[in-house]
Coordinates of C-alpha atoms and ligand atoms in Angstrom, one line a residue:
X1 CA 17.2 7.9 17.0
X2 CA 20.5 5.4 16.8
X3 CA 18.0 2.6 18.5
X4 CA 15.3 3.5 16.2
X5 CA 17.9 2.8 12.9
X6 CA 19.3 -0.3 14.4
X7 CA 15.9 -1.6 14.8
X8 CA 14.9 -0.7 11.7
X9 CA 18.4 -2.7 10.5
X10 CA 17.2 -5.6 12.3
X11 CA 13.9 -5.7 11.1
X12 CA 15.1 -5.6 7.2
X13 CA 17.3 -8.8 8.4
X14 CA 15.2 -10.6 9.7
X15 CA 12.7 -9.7 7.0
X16 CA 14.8 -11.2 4.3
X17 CA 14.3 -14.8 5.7
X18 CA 10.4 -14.6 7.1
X19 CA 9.6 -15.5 3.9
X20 CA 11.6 -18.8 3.3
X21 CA 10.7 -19.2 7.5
X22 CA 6.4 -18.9 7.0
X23 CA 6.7 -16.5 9.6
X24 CA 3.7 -14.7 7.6
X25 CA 0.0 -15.4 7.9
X26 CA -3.1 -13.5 6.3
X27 CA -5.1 -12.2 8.6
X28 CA -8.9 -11.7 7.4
X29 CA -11.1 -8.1 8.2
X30 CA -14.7 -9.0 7.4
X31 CA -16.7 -6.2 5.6
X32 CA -20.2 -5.8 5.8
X33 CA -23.9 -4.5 3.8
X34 CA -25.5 -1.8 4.5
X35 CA -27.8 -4.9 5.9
X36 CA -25.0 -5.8 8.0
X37 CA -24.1 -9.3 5.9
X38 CA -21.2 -10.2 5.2
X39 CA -19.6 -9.6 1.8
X40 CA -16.2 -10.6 2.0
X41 CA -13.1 -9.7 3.8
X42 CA -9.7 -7.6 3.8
X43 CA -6.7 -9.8 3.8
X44 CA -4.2 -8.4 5.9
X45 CA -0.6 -9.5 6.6
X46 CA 0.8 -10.3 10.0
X47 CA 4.6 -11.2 10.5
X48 CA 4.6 -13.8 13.5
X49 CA 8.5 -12.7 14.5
X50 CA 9.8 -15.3 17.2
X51 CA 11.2 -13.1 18.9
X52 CA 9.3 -9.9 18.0
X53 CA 5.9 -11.5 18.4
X54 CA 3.4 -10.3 16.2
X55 CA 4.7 -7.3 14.0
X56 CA 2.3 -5.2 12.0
X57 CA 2.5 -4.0 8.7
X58 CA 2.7 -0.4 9.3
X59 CA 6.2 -1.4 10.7
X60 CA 7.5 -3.6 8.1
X61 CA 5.7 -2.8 4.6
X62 CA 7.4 0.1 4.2
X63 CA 11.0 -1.3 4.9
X64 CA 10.0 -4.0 2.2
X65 CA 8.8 -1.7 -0.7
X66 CA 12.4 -0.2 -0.2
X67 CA 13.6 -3.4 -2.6
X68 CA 12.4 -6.3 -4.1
X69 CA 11.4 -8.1 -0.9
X70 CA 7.6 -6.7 -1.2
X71 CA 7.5 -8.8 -4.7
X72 CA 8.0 -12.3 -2.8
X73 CA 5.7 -11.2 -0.1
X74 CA 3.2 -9.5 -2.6
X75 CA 3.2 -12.7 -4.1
X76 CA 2.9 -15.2 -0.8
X77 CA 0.1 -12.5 -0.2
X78 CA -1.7 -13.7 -3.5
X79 CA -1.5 -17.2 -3.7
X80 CA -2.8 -17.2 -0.2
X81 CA -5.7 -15.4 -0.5
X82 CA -6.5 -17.0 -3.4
X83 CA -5.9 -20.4 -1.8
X84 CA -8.8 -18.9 1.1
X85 CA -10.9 -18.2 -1.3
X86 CA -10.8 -21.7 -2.9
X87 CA -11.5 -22.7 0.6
X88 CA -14.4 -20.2 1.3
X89 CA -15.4 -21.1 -2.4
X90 CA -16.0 -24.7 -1.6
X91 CA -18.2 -24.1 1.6
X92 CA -21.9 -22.8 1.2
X93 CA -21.7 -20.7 3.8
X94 CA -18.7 -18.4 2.9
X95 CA -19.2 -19.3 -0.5
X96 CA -20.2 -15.7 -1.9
X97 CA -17.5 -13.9 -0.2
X98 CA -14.5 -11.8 -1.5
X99 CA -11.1 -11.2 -0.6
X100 CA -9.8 -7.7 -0.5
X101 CA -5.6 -8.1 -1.0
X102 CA -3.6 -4.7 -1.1
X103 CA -1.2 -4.7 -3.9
X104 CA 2.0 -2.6 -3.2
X105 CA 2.9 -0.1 -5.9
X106 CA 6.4 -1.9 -7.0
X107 CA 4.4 -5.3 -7.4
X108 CA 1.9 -3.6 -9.5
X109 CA 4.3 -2.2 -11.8
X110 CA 6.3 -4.8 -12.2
X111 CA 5.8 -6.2 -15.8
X112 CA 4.1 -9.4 -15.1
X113 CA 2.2 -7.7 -12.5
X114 CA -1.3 -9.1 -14.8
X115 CA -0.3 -12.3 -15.6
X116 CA 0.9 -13.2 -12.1
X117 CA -2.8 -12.3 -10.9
X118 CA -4.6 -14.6 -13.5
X119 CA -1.7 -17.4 -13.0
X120 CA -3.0 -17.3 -9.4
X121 CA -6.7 -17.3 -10.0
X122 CA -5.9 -20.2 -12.3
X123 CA -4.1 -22.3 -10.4
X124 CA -6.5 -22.0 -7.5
X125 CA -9.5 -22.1 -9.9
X126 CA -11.3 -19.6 -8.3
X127 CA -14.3 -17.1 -9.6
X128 CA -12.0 -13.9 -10.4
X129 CA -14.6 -11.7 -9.1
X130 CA -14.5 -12.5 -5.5
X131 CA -10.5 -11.4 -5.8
X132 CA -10.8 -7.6 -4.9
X133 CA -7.3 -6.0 -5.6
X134 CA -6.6 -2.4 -3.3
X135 CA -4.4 0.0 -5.2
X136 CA -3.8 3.4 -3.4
X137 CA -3.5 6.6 -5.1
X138 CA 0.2 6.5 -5.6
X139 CA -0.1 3.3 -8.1
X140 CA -2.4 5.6 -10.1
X141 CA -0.5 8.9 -10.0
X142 CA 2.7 7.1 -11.7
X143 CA 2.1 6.2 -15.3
X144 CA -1.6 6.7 -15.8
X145 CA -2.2 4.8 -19.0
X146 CA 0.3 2.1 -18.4
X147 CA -2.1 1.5 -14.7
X148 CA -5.3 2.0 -16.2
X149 CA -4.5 -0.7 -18.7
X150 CA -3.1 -3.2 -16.4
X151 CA -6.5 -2.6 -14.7
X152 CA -8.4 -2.6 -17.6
X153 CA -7.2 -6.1 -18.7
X154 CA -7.9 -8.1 -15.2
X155 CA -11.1 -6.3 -15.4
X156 CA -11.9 -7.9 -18.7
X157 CA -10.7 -11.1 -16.8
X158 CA -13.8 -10.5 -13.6
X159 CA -11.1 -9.4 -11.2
X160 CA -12.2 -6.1 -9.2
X161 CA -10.3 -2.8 -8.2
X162 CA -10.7 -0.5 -4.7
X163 CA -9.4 3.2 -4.1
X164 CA -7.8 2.4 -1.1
X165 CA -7.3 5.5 1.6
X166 CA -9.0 7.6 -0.6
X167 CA -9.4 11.0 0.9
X168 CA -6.1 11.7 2.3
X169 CA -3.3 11.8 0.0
X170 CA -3.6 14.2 -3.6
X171 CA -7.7 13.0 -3.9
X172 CA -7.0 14.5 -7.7
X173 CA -10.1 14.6 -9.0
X174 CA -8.7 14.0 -12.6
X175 CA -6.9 10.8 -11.5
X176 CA -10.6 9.6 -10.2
X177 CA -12.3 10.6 -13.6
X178 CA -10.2 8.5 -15.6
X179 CA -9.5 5.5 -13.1
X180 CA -11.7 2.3 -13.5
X181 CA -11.7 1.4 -10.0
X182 CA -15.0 0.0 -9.2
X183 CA -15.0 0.2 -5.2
X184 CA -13.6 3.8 -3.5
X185 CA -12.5 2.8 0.4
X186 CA -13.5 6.0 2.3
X187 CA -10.5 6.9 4.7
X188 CA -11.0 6.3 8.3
X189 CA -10.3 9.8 9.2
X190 CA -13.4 10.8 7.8
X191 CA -15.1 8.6 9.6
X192 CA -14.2 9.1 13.0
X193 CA -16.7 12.0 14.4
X194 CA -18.9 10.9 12.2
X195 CA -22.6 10.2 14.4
X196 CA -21.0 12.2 17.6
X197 CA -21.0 15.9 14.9
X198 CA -22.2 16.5 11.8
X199 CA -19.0 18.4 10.3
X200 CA -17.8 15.7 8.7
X201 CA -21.1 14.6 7.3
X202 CA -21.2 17.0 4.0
X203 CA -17.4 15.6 2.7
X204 CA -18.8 11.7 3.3
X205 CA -22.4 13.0 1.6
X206 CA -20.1 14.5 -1.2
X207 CA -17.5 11.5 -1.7
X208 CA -20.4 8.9 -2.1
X209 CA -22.7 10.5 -4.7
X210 CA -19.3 11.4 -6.3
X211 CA -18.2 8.1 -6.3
X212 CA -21.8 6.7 -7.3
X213 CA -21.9 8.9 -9.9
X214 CA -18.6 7.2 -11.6
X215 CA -20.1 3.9 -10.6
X216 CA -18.2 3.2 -8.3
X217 CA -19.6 1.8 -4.3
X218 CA -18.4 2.8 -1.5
X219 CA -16.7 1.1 1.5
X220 CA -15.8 3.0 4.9
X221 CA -12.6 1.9 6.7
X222 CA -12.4 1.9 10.7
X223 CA -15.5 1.8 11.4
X224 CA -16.3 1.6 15.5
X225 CA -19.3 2.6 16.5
X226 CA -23.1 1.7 15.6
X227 CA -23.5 5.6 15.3
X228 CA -20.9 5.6 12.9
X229 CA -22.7 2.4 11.0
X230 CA -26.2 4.3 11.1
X231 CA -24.7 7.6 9.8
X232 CA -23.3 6.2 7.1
X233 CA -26.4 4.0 6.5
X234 CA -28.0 7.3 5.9
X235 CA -25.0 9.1 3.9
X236 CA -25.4 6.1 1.1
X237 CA -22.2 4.1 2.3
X238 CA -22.8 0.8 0.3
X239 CA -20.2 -1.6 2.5
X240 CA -18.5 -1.1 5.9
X241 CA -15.8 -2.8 7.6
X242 CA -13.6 -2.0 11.2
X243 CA -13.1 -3.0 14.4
X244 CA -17.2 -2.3 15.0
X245 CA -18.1 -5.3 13.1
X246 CA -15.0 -7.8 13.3
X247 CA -11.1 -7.1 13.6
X248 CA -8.7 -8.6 11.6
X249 CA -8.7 -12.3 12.8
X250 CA -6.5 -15.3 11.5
X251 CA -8.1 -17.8 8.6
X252 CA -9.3 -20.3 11.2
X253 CA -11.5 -17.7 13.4
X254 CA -12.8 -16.2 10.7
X255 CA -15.7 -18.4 9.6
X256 CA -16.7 -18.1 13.3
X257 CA -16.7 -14.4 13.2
X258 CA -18.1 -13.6 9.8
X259 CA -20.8 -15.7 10.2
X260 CA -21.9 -13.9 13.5
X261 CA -21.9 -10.7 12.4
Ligands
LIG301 P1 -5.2 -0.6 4.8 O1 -5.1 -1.4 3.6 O2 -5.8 0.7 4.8 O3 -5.8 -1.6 5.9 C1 -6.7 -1.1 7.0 C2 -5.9 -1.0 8.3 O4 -6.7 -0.4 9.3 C3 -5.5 -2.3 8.8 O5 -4.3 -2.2 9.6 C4 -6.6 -2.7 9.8 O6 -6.2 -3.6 10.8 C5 -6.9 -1.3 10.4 N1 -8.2 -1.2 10.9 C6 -9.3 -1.7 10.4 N2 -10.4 -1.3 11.1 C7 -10.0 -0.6 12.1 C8 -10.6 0.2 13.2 O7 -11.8 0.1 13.3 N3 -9.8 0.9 14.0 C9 -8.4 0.9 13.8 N4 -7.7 1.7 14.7 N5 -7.8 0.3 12.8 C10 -8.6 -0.4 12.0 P2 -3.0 -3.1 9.4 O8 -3.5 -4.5 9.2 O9 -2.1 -2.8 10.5 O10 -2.5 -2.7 8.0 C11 -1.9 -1.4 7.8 C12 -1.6 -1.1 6.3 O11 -0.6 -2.0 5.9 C13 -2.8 -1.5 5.4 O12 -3.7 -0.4 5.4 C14 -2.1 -1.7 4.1 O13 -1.8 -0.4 3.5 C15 -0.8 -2.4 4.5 N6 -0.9 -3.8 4.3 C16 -1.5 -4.7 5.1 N7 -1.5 -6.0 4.6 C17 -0.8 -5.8 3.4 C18 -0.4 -6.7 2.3 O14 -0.7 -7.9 2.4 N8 0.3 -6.2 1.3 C19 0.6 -4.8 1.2 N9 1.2 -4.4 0.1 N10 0.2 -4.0 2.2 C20 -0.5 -4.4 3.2
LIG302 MG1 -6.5 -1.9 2.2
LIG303 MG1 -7.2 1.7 3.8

């Protein structure tokens, strides 16, 4: 336990300066049609540590929604997504696809939190609806109206909300009702027998035409197997995306990977 607290010590150190450093890159998950095209992609942040090697976010998120370190990284996370989607913008063959970026809960309440995201889509002048933002339920659950605005008003401006996790955590069916998210991300849990057992099959079934029914699509996370991708085929799962049809692969391999799906 006294290892495990130093280390986590020594991570929040070292975290302070990986952002002056660029030790961080955006790694991109492609996600996928129910015809198997490519749609767009998940960005997901790796923290190239030089001693470390590559740490993932499970180990270091966390630590950094503890303070205000999550709002420079939240914000490095932005600007580079939106700078790949310039990128992807510009060439016809990724020129339709989205990015997917996960916005902590501190960065989305902070008070700026809207203007920051259209200062970003401005200054890359990029089409604001290929910028997916991921809340999870948490952002929602603290102050409802103050969220649902924030969402409303990059709405107006194109930009486009997911559930993320959904499934897991409260699932309030009154927080769903009256949140304007217009993709719900299917929790990989749900996903995982799914195609080897049907028990799981009736909660999916139920989710989707729920989720249809307040207009919203569906994507399933973690995805591995192509009885998992037929299952859900047949469910009504609109978009899919894990390890099945691409992992999470730097900037550079992605075009490569996407386009081979
Ligand atoms: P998430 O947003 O739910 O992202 C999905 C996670 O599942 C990613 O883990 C992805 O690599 C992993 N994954 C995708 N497909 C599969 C699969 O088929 N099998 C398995 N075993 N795993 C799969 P990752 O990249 O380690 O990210 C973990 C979490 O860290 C993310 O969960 C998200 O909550 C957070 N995160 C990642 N990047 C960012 C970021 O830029 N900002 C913020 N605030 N959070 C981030
Ligand atoms: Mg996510
Ligand atoms: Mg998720």
């Amino acid at each position: 336990m006294e290892e495990t607290v130093t280390l986590q010590a020594q991570l929040a150190n070292a975290l302070h300066s990986a952002v002056q450093l660029q030790q961080f890159e955006l790694y991109y998950q492609v996600q996928v049609d129910s015809q198997q095209r490519p749609v767009g992609a998940e960005a997901l942040i790796r923290w190239e540590h030089p001693q470390l090697g590559i740490v993932s976010p499970s180990d270091f998120i966390s630590l950094a929604e503890a303070s205000d370190l999550i709002l420079s990284i939240g914000q490095w996370v932005l600007e580079t997504a939106c700078a790949q989607l310039k990128r992807w913008q510009s060439q016809l063959h990724t020129s339709g696809l989205s990015v997917a970026v996960n916005i902590s809960p501190r960065q989305f309440h902070q008070c700026n939190f809207v203007e920051t995201v259209l200062q970003a889509i401005a200054s890359c002048n990029i089409s604001p609806s290929l910028l997916k933002l991921e809340l999870t339920e948490t952002v929602i659950l603290d102050n409802t109206s103050e969220t649902i605005e924030k969402m409303h008003q990059l709405q107006r401006a194109g930009v486009e909300f997911a559930l993320d996790d959904f499934g897991t955590g409260y699932s309030s069916l009154s927080h769903l009702r009256s949140c304007p998210a217009d993709y719900l991300k299917l929790d990989g849990s749900f996903i995982r027998a799914l195609g080897e057992d049907e028990t799981d099959d009736p909660i999916v079934r139920g989710i989707v035409q729920l989720a249809h029914s307040l207009n919203m699509a569906v994507i399933a996370e973690w995805v591995t197997t192509d009885a998992q991708i037929d299952r859900l085929r047949l469910l009504g799962c609109d978009l899919v995306q894990g390890y099945r049809i691409g992992r999470p692969v730097a900037a550079t391999a992605f075009g490569t990977s996407a386009t081979t799906v």
